[in-house]
Amino acid sequence: MEFLEQQLPRYVDGAWITLQLTVGGAALAFVLAMVVGVLGTTRFWWARAITTVYVETFRGIAALVVMFWFVFAFPDLTGFELDPIFAAILALGLNVGAYGAEVVRAAINAVPKAQVEATVALNFSWFQRVRLVVLPQAWAQMLPTFGNLIIELMKATAVVYLVGIVDLTSVAQQIRSATGETFLAFGVAFVLYYLLAQVLIFGMRLLERRANQKLGRAPAGGGLLSLLRPPTVGTQVGVAK
């Protein structure tokens, strides 16, 4: 208990940095995934070419290397020095966004073609088709994978100490070096990472449940305990309410 009383404030500060990196990286990754994923389903070859270059580039380069490039190489090339936290968010967002773009593209392509053709017959504009029919169904389908990507992004933040950011992992290493308590130092970090992951998972389950309810795929009730397991997805499809 004495160890926790002395070191907990430092762990909380490190966990706060980890949470900022996770939220910032996830927000950037989501925007990139949606934009690039939608562009990847269009009939314009140049849009598909741009998305292919982005996806294959950042899926093929480690996020840590991209982070090093932004922190150490970018200032040499441009003369502008990026804040390490901003550089880490940028690197993580670009990397995870590339994976997310493929999730979005696949989810959009999985929407039954007959429904898209029906919207054309009803004289829906492209924006109406995407907003009312395509994205609501694709959104429900892509959310579980998005949840996994956010958790992976959160875990990937553990390497940011290599560019001088004092995150949760960095705090654990510093405390271990100062106290010699290896088990306790990393044990507390273990628990905090787990708790952060559970909060993120719970939030994604809420989004999944709401998305499926809007499509008539999940019961309105069920309570909080139902969020501890993946929602049951039926076969009913429809336009978002």
mmCIF file of C-alpha atoms in Angstrom:
data_model
loop_
_atom_site.group_PDB
_atom_site.id
_atom_site.type_symbol
_atom_site.label_atom_id
_atom_site.label_comp_id
_atom_site.label_asym_id
_atom_site.label_seq_id
_atom_site.Cartn_x
_atom_site.Cartn_y
_atom_site.Cartn_z
ATOM 1 C CA MET A 1 0.000 0.000 0.000
ATOM 2 C CA GLU A 2 2.849 2.361 0.717
ATOM 3 C CA PHE A 3 4.134 1.797 -2.822
ATOM 4 C CA LEU A 4 0.755 2.737 -4.304
ATOM 5 C CA GLU A 5 0.352 5.783 -2.076
ATOM 6 C CA GLN A 6 3.717 7.113 -3.182
ATOM 7 C CA GLN A 7 3.640 6.226 -6.864
ATOM 8 C CA LEU A 8 -0.039 6.316 -7.859
ATOM 9 C CA PRO A 9 -0.024 10.035 -8.847
ATOM 10 C CA ARG A 10 2.792 9.322 -11.312
ATOM 11 C CA TYR A 11 0.887 6.378 -12.752
ATOM 12 C CA VAL A 12 -2.226 8.517 -13.133
ATOM 13 C CA ASP A 13 -0.223 11.164 -15.009
ATOM 14 C CA GLY A 14 1.233 8.493 -17.303
ATOM 15 C CA ALA A 15 -2.182 6.920 -17.873
ATOM 16 C CA TRP A 16 -3.578 10.355 -18.778
ATOM 17 C CA ILE A 17 -0.900 10.765 -21.452
ATOM 18 C CA THR A 18 -1.667 7.277 -22.754
ATOM 19 C CA LEU A 19 -5.372 8.136 -22.906
ATOM 20 C CA GLN A 20 -4.673 11.380 -24.779
ATOM 21 C CA LEU A 21 -2.557 9.516 -27.321
ATOM 22 C CA THR A 22 -5.237 6.872 -27.734
ATOM 23 C CA VAL A 23 -8.107 9.308 -28.187
ATOM 24 C CA GLY A 24 -6.127 11.603 -30.492
ATOM 25 C CA GLY A 25 -4.795 8.754 -32.596
ATOM 26 C CA ALA A 26 -8.214 7.094 -32.780
ATOM 27 C CA ALA A 27 -9.898 10.342 -33.878
ATOM 28 C CA LEU A 28 -7.361 10.865 -36.663
ATOM 29 C CA ALA A 29 -7.533 7.203 -37.679
ATOM 30 C CA PHE A 30 -11.344 7.328 -37.824
ATOM 31 C CA VAL A 31 -11.426 10.391 -40.069
ATOM 32 C CA LEU A 32 -8.793 8.924 -42.389
ATOM 33 C CA ALA A 33 -10.504 5.524 -42.442
ATOM 34 C CA MET A 34 -13.895 6.968 -43.360
ATOM 35 C CA VAL A 35 -12.605 9.326 -46.043
ATOM 36 C CA VAL A 36 -10.144 6.895 -47.608
ATOM 37 C CA GLY A 37 -12.525 3.941 -47.249
ATOM 38 C CA VAL A 38 -15.381 5.742 -49.023
ATOM 39 C CA LEU A 39 -13.043 6.984 -51.756
ATOM 40 C CA GLY A 40 -11.880 3.423 -52.267
ATOM 41 C CA THR A 41 -15.400 2.381 -53.290
ATOM 42 C CA THR A 42 -15.933 5.097 -55.904
ATOM 43 C CA ARG A 43 -15.749 4.557 -59.648
ATOM 44 C CA PHE A 44 -12.968 7.145 -60.107
ATOM 45 C CA TRP A 45 -9.661 5.418 -60.777
ATOM 46 C CA TRP A 46 -7.610 8.311 -59.435
ATOM 47 C CA ALA A 47 -9.431 8.171 -56.078
ATOM 48 C CA ARG A 48 -8.857 4.431 -55.821
ATOM 49 C CA ALA A 49 -5.203 4.944 -56.747
ATOM 50 C CA ILE A 50 -4.715 7.514 -53.983
ATOM 51 C CA THR A 51 -6.349 5.263 -51.412
ATOM 52 C CA THR A 52 -4.270 2.279 -52.516
ATOM 53 C CA VAL A 53 -1.010 4.222 -52.170
ATOM 54 C CA TYR A 54 -1.946 5.450 -48.687
ATOM 55 C CA VAL A 55 -3.174 2.076 -47.430
ATOM 56 C CA GLU A 56 -0.275 0.028 -48.761
ATOM 57 C CA THR A 57 2.302 2.575 -47.586
ATOM 58 C CA PHE A 58 1.196 2.883 -43.980
ATOM 59 C CA ARG A 59 0.235 -0.762 -43.584
ATOM 60 C CA GLY A 60 3.739 -1.676 -44.708
ATOM 61 C CA ILE A 61 5.670 0.668 -42.383
ATOM 62 C CA ALA A 62 5.889 0.183 -38.619
ATOM 63 C CA ALA A 63 4.195 2.939 -36.617
ATOM 64 C CA LEU A 64 7.364 3.341 -34.551
ATOM 65 C CA VAL A 65 9.422 4.075 -37.671
ATOM 66 C CA VAL A 66 6.865 6.671 -38.785
ATOM 67 C CA MET A 67 7.034 8.183 -35.292
ATOM 68 C CA PHE A 68 10.839 8.361 -35.431
ATOM 69 C CA TRP A 69 10.596 10.011 -38.845
ATOM 70 C CA PHE A 70 8.244 12.730 -37.599
ATOM 71 C CA VAL A 71 10.251 13.392 -34.437
ATOM 72 C CA PHE A 72 13.827 13.164 -35.733
ATOM 73 C CA ALA A 73 13.875 13.314 -39.557
ATOM 74 C CA PHE A 74 11.103 15.833 -40.220
ATOM 75 C CA PRO A 75 12.888 18.689 -38.356
ATOM 76 C CA ASP A 76 16.077 18.067 -40.381
ATOM 77 C CA LEU A 77 14.149 18.236 -43.645
ATOM 78 C CA THR A 78 11.882 21.199 -42.899
ATOM 79 C CA GLY A 79 13.407 23.064 -39.971
ATOM 80 C CA PHE A 80 10.162 22.668 -38.015
ATOM 81 C CA GLU A 81 10.166 20.581 -34.858
ATOM 82 C CA LEU A 82 6.965 18.723 -34.014
ATOM 83 C CA ASP A 83 5.777 18.256 -30.468
ATOM 84 C CA PRO A 84 6.475 14.585 -29.583
ATOM 85 C CA ILE A 85 2.873 13.959 -28.501
ATOM 86 C CA PHE A 86 1.523 15.444 -31.727
ATOM 87 C CA ALA A 87 4.035 13.413 -33.743
ATOM 88 C CA ALA A 88 3.000 10.231 -31.925
ATOM 89 C CA ILE A 89 -0.696 10.896 -32.548
ATOM 90 C CA LEU A 90 0.046 11.569 -36.210
ATOM 91 C CA ALA A 91 2.067 8.376 -36.616
ATOM 92 C CA LEU A 92 -0.442 6.179 -34.797
ATOM 93 C CA GLY A 93 -3.408 7.732 -36.602
ATOM 94 C CA LEU A 94 -1.852 7.301 -40.039
ATOM 95 C CA ASN A 95 -0.932 3.700 -39.310
ATOM 96 C CA VAL A 96 -4.237 2.572 -37.822
ATOM 97 C CA GLY A 97 -6.210 4.664 -40.308
ATOM 98 C CA ALA A 98 -4.767 2.577 -43.135
ATOM 99 C CA TYR A 99 -6.164 -0.588 -41.575
ATOM 100 C CA GLY A 100 -9.440 1.146 -40.804
ATOM 101 C CA ALA A 101 -9.827 2.283 -44.411
ATOM 102 C CA GLU A 102 -9.871 -1.335 -45.553
ATOM 103 C CA VAL A 103 -12.501 -2.105 -42.910
ATOM 104 C CA VAL A 104 -14.695 0.733 -44.193
ATOM 105 C CA ARG A 105 -14.230 -0.265 -47.826
ATOM 106 C CA ALA A 106 -15.099 -3.895 -47.136
ATOM 107 C CA ALA A 107 -18.142 -2.967 -45.036
ATOM 108 C CA ILE A 108 -19.496 -0.663 -47.738
ATOM 109 C CA ASN A 109 -18.972 -3.297 -50.416
ATOM 110 C CA ALA A 110 -20.829 -5.820 -48.232
ATOM 111 C CA VAL A 111 -24.068 -3.816 -48.372
ATOM 112 C CA PRO A 112 -26.428 -5.715 -50.722
ATOM 113 C CA LYS A 113 -26.303 -4.287 -54.228
ATOM 114 C CA ALA A 114 -30.056 -4.674 -54.543
ATOM 115 C CA GLN A 115 -30.588 -2.060 -51.861
ATOM 116 C CA VAL A 116 -28.295 0.403 -53.586
ATOM 117 C CA GLU A 117 -30.116 -0.201 -56.864
ATOM 118 C CA ALA A 118 -33.431 0.385 -55.090
ATOM 119 C CA THR A 119 -32.247 3.801 -53.906
ATOM 120 C CA VAL A 120 -31.305 4.662 -57.483
ATOM 121 C CA ALA A 121 -34.791 3.650 -58.599
ATOM 122 C CA LEU A 122 -36.234 5.890 -55.873
ATOM 123 C CA ASN A 123 -34.186 8.780 -57.278
ATOM 124 C CA PHE A 124 -32.052 9.200 -54.152
ATOM 125 C CA SER A 125 -29.057 11.451 -54.532
ATOM 126 C CA TRP A 126 -25.602 9.972 -53.887
ATOM 127 C CA PHE A 127 -25.522 11.673 -50.493
ATOM 128 C CA GLN A 128 -28.954 10.279 -49.561
ATOM 129 C CA ARG A 129 -27.944 6.778 -50.638
ATOM 130 C CA VAL A 130 -24.817 6.878 -48.539
ATOM 131 C CA ARG A 131 -26.396 8.537 -45.489
ATOM 132 C CA LEU A 132 -29.683 6.610 -45.317
ATOM 133 C CA VAL A 133 -28.860 3.152 -46.657
ATOM 134 C CA VAL A 134 -25.187 2.374 -47.176
ATOM 135 C CA LEU A 135 -23.403 3.859 -44.159
ATOM 136 C CA PRO A 136 -25.933 2.799 -41.459
ATOM 137 C CA GLN A 137 -25.547 -0.857 -42.453
ATOM 138 C CA ALA A 138 -21.814 -0.585 -43.073
ATOM 139 C CA TRP A 139 -21.363 1.287 -39.787
ATOM 140 C CA ALA A 140 -22.914 -1.541 -37.779
ATOM 141 C CA GLN A 141 -20.696 -4.041 -39.560
ATOM 142 C CA MET A 142 -17.425 -2.129 -39.172
ATOM 143 C CA LEU A 143 -17.797 -1.204 -35.482
ATOM 144 C CA PRO A 144 -16.532 -4.518 -33.990
ATOM 145 C CA THR A 145 -13.343 -4.303 -36.044
ATOM 146 C CA PHE A 146 -12.969 -0.621 -35.224
ATOM 147 C CA GLY A 147 -13.103 -1.617 -31.568
ATOM 148 C CA ASN A 148 -10.234 -4.040 -32.065
ATOM 149 C CA LEU A 149 -8.199 -1.400 -33.885
ATOM 150 C CA ILE A 150 -8.668 1.122 -31.081
ATOM 151 C CA ILE A 151 -7.462 -1.418 -28.523
ATOM 152 C CA GLU A 152 -4.429 -2.185 -30.705
ATOM 153 C CA LEU A 153 -3.754 1.541 -31.011
ATOM 154 C CA MET A 154 -3.909 1.948 -27.243
ATOM 155 C CA LYS A 155 -1.395 -0.874 -26.796
ATOM 156 C CA ALA A 156 0.834 0.600 -29.506
ATOM 157 C CA THR A 157 1.209 3.771 -27.433
ATOM 158 C CA ALA A 158 3.506 1.772 -25.141
ATOM 159 C CA VAL A 159 6.444 2.509 -27.486
ATOM 160 C CA VAL A 160 6.136 6.308 -27.379
ATOM 161 C CA TYR A 161 8.625 6.485 -24.498
ATOM 162 C CA LEU A 162 11.280 5.909 -27.179
ATOM 163 C CA VAL A 163 10.680 9.466 -28.437
ATOM 164 C CA GLY A 164 10.744 10.993 -24.949
ATOM 165 C CA ILE A 165 7.054 10.888 -24.004
ATOM 166 C CA VAL A 166 6.381 10.050 -20.369
ATOM 167 C CA ASP A 167 3.447 7.690 -20.829
ATOM 168 C CA LEU A 168 2.276 4.840 -18.621
ATOM 169 C CA THR A 169 5.035 2.475 -19.766
ATOM 170 C CA SER A 170 7.690 5.153 -19.280
ATOM 171 C CA VAL A 171 6.443 5.830 -15.740
ATOM 172 C CA ALA A 172 6.582 2.121 -14.914
ATOM 173 C CA GLN A 173 10.153 1.888 -16.174
ATOM 174 C CA GLN A 174 11.210 4.978 -14.235
ATOM 175 C CA ILE A 175 9.659 3.671 -11.024
ATOM 176 C CA ARG A 176 11.294 0.276 -11.535
ATOM 177 C CA SER A 177 14.696 1.921 -11.961
ATOM 178 C CA ALA A 178 14.209 4.119 -8.899
ATOM 179 C CA THR A 179 12.759 1.522 -6.523
ATOM 180 C CA GLY A 180 13.935 -1.819 -7.874
ATOM 181 C CA GLU A 181 10.371 -3.118 -7.538
ATOM 182 C CA THR A 182 9.986 -4.779 -10.920
ATOM 183 C CA PHE A 183 6.849 -6.789 -10.116
ATOM 184 C CA LEU A 184 4.969 -3.901 -8.520
ATOM 185 C CA ALA A 185 6.109 -1.304 -11.060
ATOM 186 C CA PHE A 186 4.900 -3.243 -14.070
ATOM 187 C CA GLY A 187 2.029 -4.888 -12.193
ATOM 188 C CA VAL A 188 0.315 -1.545 -11.632
ATOM 189 C CA ALA A 189 0.889 -0.618 -15.286
ATOM 190 C CA PHE A 190 -0.583 -3.997 -16.278
ATOM 191 C CA VAL A 191 -3.773 -3.288 -14.321
ATOM 192 C CA LEU A 192 -4.116 0.275 -15.627
ATOM 193 C CA TYR A 193 -3.695 -0.798 -19.250
ATOM 194 C CA TYR A 194 -6.339 -3.465 -18.680
ATOM 195 C CA LEU A 195 -8.765 -0.969 -17.148
ATOM 196 C CA LEU A 196 -8.246 1.470 -20.018
ATOM 197 C CA ALA A 197 -8.930 -1.319 -22.499
ATOM 198 C CA GLN A 198 -12.140 -2.287 -20.694
ATOM 199 C CA VAL A 199 -13.413 1.288 -20.792
ATOM 200 C CA LEU A 200 -12.743 1.453 -24.541
ATOM 201 C CA ILE A 201 -14.395 -1.924 -25.116
ATOM 202 C CA PHE A 202 -17.464 -0.866 -23.131
ATOM 203 C CA GLY A 203 -17.758 2.331 -25.167
ATOM 204 C CA MET A 204 -17.519 0.437 -28.453
ATOM 205 C CA ARG A 205 -20.152 -2.058 -27.281
ATOM 206 C CA LEU A 206 -22.504 0.842 -26.587
ATOM 207 C CA LEU A 207 -21.966 2.114 -30.131
ATOM 208 C CA GLU A 208 -22.470 -1.379 -31.582
ATOM 209 C CA ARG A 209 -25.698 -1.832 -29.656
ATOM 210 C CA ARG A 210 -27.069 1.524 -30.752
ATOM 211 C CA ALA A 211 -26.141 0.922 -34.397
ATOM 212 C CA ASN A 212 -27.852 -2.480 -34.426
ATOM 213 C CA GLN A 213 -30.931 -1.138 -32.674
ATOM 214 C CA LYS A 214 -31.331 1.509 -35.370
ATOM 215 C CA LEU A 215 -31.345 -1.285 -37.944
ATOM 216 C CA GLY A 216 -33.756 -3.440 -35.938
ATOM 217 C CA ARG A 217 -31.088 -6.067 -35.316
ATOM 218 C CA ALA A 218 -30.938 -6.000 -31.514
ATOM 219 C CA PRO A 219 -33.537 -5.752 -28.734
ATOM 220 C CA ALA A 220 -33.948 -2.397 -27.059
ATOM 221 C CA GLY A 221 -33.554 -3.875 -23.559
ATOM 222 C CA GLY A 222 -30.960 -6.181 -22.058
ATOM 223 C CA GLY A 223 -29.313 -3.951 -19.457
ATOM 224 C CA LEU A 224 -25.664 -3.230 -18.912
ATOM 225 C CA LEU A 225 -24.724 -6.891 -18.556
ATOM 226 C CA SER A 226 -25.570 -7.469 -22.212
ATOM 227 C CA LEU A 227 -22.772 -5.060 -23.119
ATOM 228 C CA LEU A 228 -20.211 -7.465 -21.680
ATOM 229 C CA ARG A 229 -20.733 -9.759 -24.664
ATOM 230 C CA PRO A 230 -20.905 -8.997 -28.412
ATOM 231 C CA PRO A 231 -24.375 -7.979 -29.609
ATOM 232 C CA THR A 232 -26.435 -10.557 -31.461
ATOM 233 C CA VAL A 233 -26.681 -9.592 -35.112
ATOM 234 C CA GLY A 234 -29.619 -10.922 -37.072
ATOM 235 C CA THR A 235 -30.397 -10.865 -40.743
ATOM 236 C CA GLN A 236 -32.866 -7.994 -40.838
ATOM 237 C CA VAL A 237 -31.638 -4.959 -42.738
ATOM 238 C CA GLY A 238 -33.146 -1.601 -43.469
ATOM 239 C CA VAL A 239 -32.828 2.129 -43.700
ATOM 240 C CA ALA A 240 -31.601 4.042 -40.627
ATOM 241 C CA LYS A 241 -34.354 5.558 -38.552
#
